[in-house]
Amino acid sequence: MDAKVGELFSDGATEETGGIGKKIYLPKMISQVAAKEWLDRRRATIRPWANFVDQRRFSKPRNFGEMCKRLVKNVEYFQSNYVFVFLGLILYCIVTSPMLLIALAVFFGACYIIYLKTQQSKLILFGRELSTAHQYGLAGAVSFPFFWLAGAGSAVFWVLGATLVSIGSHAAFHELESAEVEELQMESV
């Protein structure tokens, strides 16, 4: 099994929690170290949430140029906060859609069954051995009708739209930090 999993996934660290051994498998393109470093950087660069949602810091931009500068500077400044807003919207969408929860359960259940079956023996379908990638593709095909019925496509576009509207409006109307305003005022016209 480890040879098959090694084809697509890299071994993660083995963590012992409560006596239950658990391996984390990540796609080879994303190493566990890189993913952990990215998440740690996001956590380290989160701006204070009180400053992020302070209503006194919101105002209408004077013109389109100022709005564009606010968008660019605020997206750069609050980037980690916006990532967590995006993740929160995804979580909200999943939790409030019972059919989507069922579809995800079917998909991850199928992946878990495949994982267990490949540990015991090779999966043979129509006299042909299936690779790990084909098996997970089969799990996706089995769960596709559930995702279709759950409206996963509309959920994805809802999350993207809600993210763009909420982040775009926050970035456009949130005043720049004082250091950034001084930097903007010192630029020559």
PDB file of C-alpha atoms in Angstrom:
ATOM      1  CA  MET A   1       0.000   0.000   0.000  1.00  0.00           C
ATOM      2  CA  ASP A   2       2.736   2.451   0.906  1.00  0.00           C
ATOM      3  CA  ALA A   3       4.262   2.022  -2.557  1.00  0.00           C
ATOM      4  CA  LYS A   4       0.923   2.915  -4.158  1.00  0.00           C
ATOM      5  CA  VAL A   5       0.300   5.840  -1.864  1.00  0.00           C
ATOM      6  CA  GLY A   6       3.875   6.925  -2.475  1.00  0.00           C
ATOM      7  CA  GLU A   7       3.040   7.301  -6.163  1.00  0.00           C
ATOM      8  CA  LEU A   8       0.690  10.235  -5.623  1.00  0.00           C
ATOM      9  CA  PHE A   9       1.144  11.227  -2.032  1.00  0.00           C
ATOM     10  CA  SER A  10       4.087  11.947   0.216  1.00  0.00           C
ATOM     11  CA  ASP A  11       4.182  10.515   3.704  1.00  0.00           C
ATOM     12  CA  GLY A  12       3.307  13.073   6.305  1.00  0.00           C
ATOM     13  CA  ALA A  13       4.436  13.070   9.854  1.00  0.00           C
ATOM     14  CA  THR A  14       2.951  10.433  12.099  1.00  0.00           C
ATOM     15  CA  GLU A  15       1.168  12.059  14.982  1.00  0.00           C
ATOM     16  CA  GLU A  16       0.130  10.238  18.139  1.00  0.00           C
ATOM     17  CA  THR A  17      -3.012  11.736  19.607  1.00  0.00           C
ATOM     18  CA  GLY A  18      -4.923   9.873  22.275  1.00  0.00           C
ATOM     19  CA  GLY A  19      -3.264   6.575  21.383  1.00  0.00           C
ATOM     20  CA  ILE A  20      -4.517   6.610  17.795  1.00  0.00           C
ATOM     21  CA  GLY A  21      -1.796   6.717  15.145  1.00  0.00           C
ATOM     22  CA  LYS A  22      -2.653   8.994  12.254  1.00  0.00           C
ATOM     23  CA  LYS A  23      -0.737   9.602   9.032  1.00  0.00           C
ATOM     24  CA  ILE A  24      -1.286  12.715   6.995  1.00  0.00           C
ATOM     25  CA  TYR A  25      -0.947  12.293   3.232  1.00  0.00           C
ATOM     26  CA  LEU A  26      -0.501  15.369   1.060  1.00  0.00           C
ATOM     27  CA  PRO A  27      -0.172  15.486  -2.719  1.00  0.00           C
ATOM     28  CA  LYS A  28       3.494  15.388  -3.791  1.00  0.00           C
ATOM     29  CA  MET A  29       3.206  18.847  -5.331  1.00  0.00           C
ATOM     30  CA  ILE A  30       2.527  20.199  -1.832  1.00  0.00           C
ATOM     31  CA  SER A  31       5.042  19.094   0.736  1.00  0.00           C
ATOM     32  CA  GLN A  32       3.939  19.001   4.342  1.00  0.00           C
ATOM     33  CA  VAL A  33       6.736  21.390   5.302  1.00  0.00           C
ATOM     34  CA  ALA A  34       5.666  23.945   2.688  1.00  0.00           C
ATOM     35  CA  ALA A  35       2.016  23.704   3.716  1.00  0.00           C
ATOM     36  CA  LYS A  36       2.898  24.134   7.387  1.00  0.00           C
ATOM     37  CA  GLU A  37       5.169  27.105   6.636  1.00  0.00           C
ATOM     38  CA  TRP A  38       2.430  28.745   4.533  1.00  0.00           C
ATOM     39  CA  LEU A  39      -0.129  28.292   7.310  1.00  0.00           C
ATOM     40  CA  ASP A  40       2.321  29.591   9.934  1.00  0.00           C
ATOM     41  CA  ARG A  41       3.054  32.668   7.783  1.00  0.00           C
ATOM     42  CA  ARG A  42      -0.682  33.324   7.433  1.00  0.00           C
ATOM     43  CA  ARG A  43      -1.168  33.058  11.192  1.00  0.00           C
ATOM     44  CA  ALA A  44       1.846  35.261  11.901  1.00  0.00           C
ATOM     45  CA  THR A  45       0.722  38.031   9.550  1.00  0.00           C
ATOM     46  CA  ILE A  46      -2.885  38.292  10.703  1.00  0.00           C
ATOM     47  CA  ARG A  47      -3.652  41.911  11.456  1.00  0.00           C
ATOM     48  CA  PRO A  48      -5.647  42.651  14.623  1.00  0.00           C
ATOM     49  CA  TRP A  49      -9.307  41.797  14.051  1.00  0.00           C
ATOM     50  CA  ALA A  50     -10.374  44.880  16.039  1.00  0.00           C
ATOM     51  CA  ASN A  51      -8.585  47.057  13.478  1.00  0.00           C
ATOM     52  CA  PHE A  52      -9.977  44.941  10.638  1.00  0.00           C
ATOM     53  CA  VAL A  53     -13.626  45.496  11.624  1.00  0.00           C
ATOM     54  CA  ASP A  54     -13.362  48.979  13.221  1.00  0.00           C
ATOM     55  CA  GLN A  55     -16.353  50.873  11.797  1.00  0.00           C
ATOM     56  CA  ARG A  56     -14.708  54.257  12.339  1.00  0.00           C
ATOM     57  CA  ARG A  57     -12.031  53.282   9.796  1.00  0.00           C
ATOM     58  CA  PHE A  58     -14.517  52.988   6.923  1.00  0.00           C
ATOM     59  CA  SER A  59     -15.217  55.914   4.638  1.00  0.00           C
ATOM     60  CA  LYS A  60     -16.186  56.618   1.078  1.00  0.00           C
ATOM     61  CA  PRO A  61     -13.151  57.117  -1.193  1.00  0.00           C
ATOM     62  CA  ARG A  62     -12.897  60.589  -2.741  1.00  0.00           C
ATOM     63  CA  ASN A  63     -12.365  59.292  -6.278  1.00  0.00           C
ATOM     64  CA  PHE A  64     -11.746  56.180  -8.329  1.00  0.00           C
ATOM     65  CA  GLY A  65      -7.957  56.522  -8.022  1.00  0.00           C
ATOM     66  CA  GLU A  66      -8.115  56.544  -4.225  1.00  0.00           C
ATOM     67  CA  MET A  67     -10.421  53.534  -4.284  1.00  0.00           C
ATOM     68  CA  CYS A  68      -7.943  51.613  -6.458  1.00  0.00           C
ATOM     69  CA  LYS A  69      -5.072  52.514  -4.115  1.00  0.00           C
ATOM     70  CA  ARG A  70      -7.120  51.393  -1.129  1.00  0.00           C
ATOM     71  CA  LEU A  71      -7.958  48.109  -2.847  1.00  0.00           C
ATOM     72  CA  VAL A  72      -4.332  47.329  -3.624  1.00  0.00           C
ATOM     73  CA  LYS A  73      -2.907  48.432  -0.271  1.00  0.00           C
ATOM     74  CA  ASN A  74      -5.641  46.851   1.869  1.00  0.00           C
ATOM     75  CA  VAL A  75      -5.510  43.526   0.029  1.00  0.00           C
ATOM     76  CA  GLU A  76      -1.757  43.510   0.590  1.00  0.00           C
ATOM     77  CA  TYR A  77      -2.040  44.626   4.233  1.00  0.00           C
ATOM     78  CA  PHE A  78      -4.984  42.402   5.279  1.00  0.00           C
ATOM     79  CA  GLN A  79      -4.135  39.426   3.038  1.00  0.00           C
ATOM     80  CA  SER A  80      -4.105  36.867   5.867  1.00  0.00           C
ATOM     81  CA  ASN A  81      -7.355  38.203   7.311  1.00  0.00           C
ATOM     82  CA  TYR A  82      -8.964  37.863   3.887  1.00  0.00           C
ATOM     83  CA  VAL A  83      -7.760  34.244   3.619  1.00  0.00           C
ATOM     84  CA  PHE A  84      -9.528  33.461   6.896  1.00  0.00           C
ATOM     85  CA  VAL A  85     -12.676  35.289   5.717  1.00  0.00           C
ATOM     86  CA  PHE A  86     -12.616  33.057   2.613  1.00  0.00           C
ATOM     87  CA  LEU A  87     -12.152  29.908   4.716  1.00  0.00           C
ATOM     88  CA  GLY A  88     -14.981  31.037   7.003  1.00  0.00           C
ATOM     89  CA  LEU A  89     -17.316  31.463   4.035  1.00  0.00           C
ATOM     90  CA  ILE A  90     -16.419  27.971   2.792  1.00  0.00           C
ATOM     91  CA  LEU A  91     -17.118  26.523   6.228  1.00  0.00           C
ATOM     92  CA  TYR A  92     -20.423  28.427   6.442  1.00  0.00           C
ATOM     93  CA  CYS A  93     -21.489  27.125   3.028  1.00  0.00           C
ATOM     94  CA  ILE A  94     -20.674  23.519   3.941  1.00  0.00           C
ATOM     95  CA  VAL A  95     -22.314  23.615   7.366  1.00  0.00           C
ATOM     96  CA  THR A  96     -25.530  25.242   6.134  1.00  0.00           C
ATOM     97  CA  SER A  97     -26.021  22.757   3.294  1.00  0.00           C
ATOM     98  CA  PRO A  98     -26.961  19.301   4.592  1.00  0.00           C
ATOM     99  CA  MET A  99     -26.866  17.777   1.093  1.00  0.00           C
ATOM    100  CA  LEU A 100     -23.354  19.091   0.583  1.00  0.00           C
ATOM    101  CA  LEU A 101     -22.354  17.530   3.895  1.00  0.00           C
ATOM    102  CA  ILE A 102     -23.803  14.208   2.700  1.00  0.00           C
ATOM    103  CA  ALA A 103     -21.979  14.502  -0.638  1.00  0.00           C
ATOM    104  CA  LEU A 104     -18.684  15.200   1.135  1.00  0.00           C
ATOM    105  CA  ALA A 105     -19.312  12.265   3.474  1.00  0.00           C
ATOM    106  CA  VAL A 106     -19.953   9.979   0.468  1.00  0.00           C
ATOM    107  CA  PHE A 107     -16.768  11.175  -1.249  1.00  0.00           C
ATOM    108  CA  PHE A 108     -14.521  10.842   1.796  1.00  0.00           C
ATOM    109  CA  GLY A 109     -16.201   7.553   2.698  1.00  0.00           C
ATOM    110  CA  ALA A 110     -15.436   6.193  -0.773  1.00  0.00           C
ATOM    111  CA  CYS A 111     -11.826   7.390  -0.480  1.00  0.00           C
ATOM    112  CA  TYR A 112     -11.520   5.712   2.918  1.00  0.00           C
ATOM    113  CA  ILE A 113     -12.958   2.448   1.578  1.00  0.00           C
ATOM    114  CA  ILE A 114     -10.468   2.566  -1.293  1.00  0.00           C
ATOM    115  CA  TYR A 115      -7.671   3.206   1.176  1.00  0.00           C
ATOM    116  CA  LEU A 116      -8.709   0.189   3.259  1.00  0.00           C
ATOM    117  CA  LYS A 117      -9.152  -2.059   0.197  1.00  0.00           C
ATOM    118  CA  THR A 118      -5.741  -1.181  -1.233  1.00  0.00           C
ATOM    119  CA  GLN A 119      -4.103  -2.092   2.069  1.00  0.00           C
ATOM    120  CA  GLN A 120      -5.599  -5.593   1.874  1.00  0.00           C
ATOM    121  CA  SER A 121      -5.202  -6.356  -1.830  1.00  0.00           C
ATOM    122  CA  LYS A 122      -5.055  -4.779  -5.259  1.00  0.00           C
ATOM    123  CA  LEU A 123      -8.358  -3.572  -6.673  1.00  0.00           C
ATOM    124  CA  ILE A 124      -9.233  -5.371  -9.898  1.00  0.00           C
ATOM    125  CA  LEU A 125     -12.147  -4.190 -12.036  1.00  0.00           C
ATOM    126  CA  PHE A 126     -13.164  -6.047 -15.217  1.00  0.00           C
ATOM    127  CA  GLY A 127      -9.976  -8.127 -15.005  1.00  0.00           C
ATOM    128  CA  ARG A 128      -7.732  -5.073 -14.913  1.00  0.00           C
ATOM    129  CA  GLU A 129      -5.780  -3.722 -11.944  1.00  0.00           C
ATOM    130  CA  LEU A 130      -6.622  -0.113 -11.145  1.00  0.00           C
ATOM    131  CA  SER A 131      -3.930   2.341 -10.101  1.00  0.00           C
ATOM    132  CA  THR A 132      -4.437   4.537  -7.059  1.00  0.00           C
ATOM    133  CA  ALA A 133      -5.232   7.549  -9.239  1.00  0.00           C
ATOM    134  CA  HIS A 134      -7.896   5.595 -11.114  1.00  0.00           C
ATOM    135  CA  GLN A 135      -9.387   4.405  -7.837  1.00  0.00           C
ATOM    136  CA  TYR A 136      -9.725   7.946  -6.511  1.00  0.00           C
ATOM    137  CA  GLY A 137     -11.154   8.983  -9.874  1.00  0.00           C
ATOM    138  CA  LEU A 138     -13.721   6.220  -9.423  1.00  0.00           C
ATOM    139  CA  ALA A 139     -14.531   7.597  -5.952  1.00  0.00           C
ATOM    140  CA  GLY A 140     -15.092  11.006  -7.539  1.00  0.00           C
ATOM    141  CA  ALA A 141     -17.312   9.491 -10.220  1.00  0.00           C
ATOM    142  CA  VAL A 142     -19.373   7.637  -7.605  1.00  0.00           C
ATOM    143  CA  SER A 143     -19.857  10.777  -5.529  1.00  0.00           C
ATOM    144  CA  PHE A 144     -20.424  13.115  -8.502  1.00  0.00           C
ATOM    145  CA  PRO A 145     -24.231  12.592  -8.540  1.00  0.00           C
ATOM    146  CA  PHE A 146     -24.358  13.519  -4.861  1.00  0.00           C
ATOM    147  CA  PHE A 147     -22.366  16.699  -5.497  1.00  0.00           C
ATOM    148  CA  TRP A 148     -24.682  17.472  -8.442  1.00  0.00           C
ATOM    149  CA  LEU A 149     -27.795  17.025  -6.299  1.00  0.00           C
ATOM    150  CA  ALA A 150     -26.258  19.040  -3.468  1.00  0.00           C
ATOM    151  CA  GLY A 151     -25.593  21.959  -5.800  1.00  0.00           C
ATOM    152  CA  ALA A 152     -21.837  21.968  -5.242  1.00  0.00           C
ATOM    153  CA  GLY A 153     -21.298  24.052  -8.382  1.00  0.00           C
ATOM    154  CA  SER A 154     -23.587  26.800  -7.167  1.00  0.00           C
ATOM    155  CA  ALA A 155     -21.965  26.592  -3.710  1.00  0.00           C
ATOM    156  CA  VAL A 156     -18.537  27.165  -5.264  1.00  0.00           C
ATOM    157  CA  PHE A 157     -19.748  30.191  -7.208  1.00  0.00           C
ATOM    158  CA  TRP A 158     -21.624  31.506  -4.162  1.00  0.00           C
ATOM    159  CA  VAL A 159     -18.441  31.306  -2.068  1.00  0.00           C
ATOM    160  CA  LEU A 160     -16.398  33.008  -4.787  1.00  0.00           C
ATOM    161  CA  GLY A 161     -18.995  35.758  -5.260  1.00  0.00           C
ATOM    162  CA  ALA A 162     -19.475  36.353  -1.544  1.00  0.00           C
ATOM    163  CA  THR A 163     -15.714  36.462  -1.076  1.00  0.00           C
ATOM    164  CA  LEU A 164     -15.205  38.969  -3.876  1.00  0.00           C
ATOM    165  CA  VAL A 165     -18.030  41.202  -2.649  1.00  0.00           C
ATOM    166  CA  SER A 166     -17.054  41.133   1.030  1.00  0.00           C
ATOM    167  CA  ILE A 167     -13.306  41.472   0.499  1.00  0.00           C
ATOM    168  CA  GLY A 168     -13.693  43.975  -2.329  1.00  0.00           C
ATOM    169  CA  SER A 169     -16.036  46.218  -0.369  1.00  0.00           C
ATOM    170  CA  HIS A 170     -13.893  45.990   2.766  1.00  0.00           C
ATOM    171  CA  ALA A 171     -10.710  46.798   0.859  1.00  0.00           C
ATOM    172  CA  ALA A 172     -12.335  49.669  -1.063  1.00  0.00           C
ATOM    173  CA  PHE A 173     -13.939  51.384   1.933  1.00  0.00           C
ATOM    174  CA  HIS A 174     -11.422  50.677   4.723  1.00  0.00           C
ATOM    175  CA  GLU A 175      -9.118  53.640   5.190  1.00  0.00           C
ATOM    176  CA  LEU A 176      -5.418  53.027   4.739  1.00  0.00           C
ATOM    177  CA  GLU A 177      -3.159  52.676   7.742  1.00  0.00           C
ATOM    178  CA  SER A 178      -1.399  55.906   8.775  1.00  0.00           C
ATOM    179  CA  ALA A 179       2.050  54.706   7.598  1.00  0.00           C
ATOM    180  CA  GLU A 180       0.613  53.897   4.188  1.00  0.00           C
ATOM    181  CA  VAL A 181      -1.159  57.281   3.927  1.00  0.00           C
ATOM    182  CA  GLU A 182       2.109  59.130   4.657  1.00  0.00           C
ATOM    183  CA  GLU A 183       3.865  57.031   2.028  1.00  0.00           C
ATOM    184  CA  LEU A 184       1.164  57.911  -0.495  1.00  0.00           C
ATOM    185  CA  GLN A 185       1.326  61.624   0.319  1.00  0.00           C
ATOM    186  CA  MET A 186       5.098  61.732  -0.153  1.00  0.00           C
ATOM    187  CA  GLU A 187       4.911  60.397  -3.687  1.00  0.00           C
ATOM    188  CA  SER A 188       5.386  62.979  -6.441  1.00  0.00           C
ATOM    189  CA  VAL A 189       2.528  63.613  -8.821  1.00  0.00           C
TER     190      VAL A 189
END
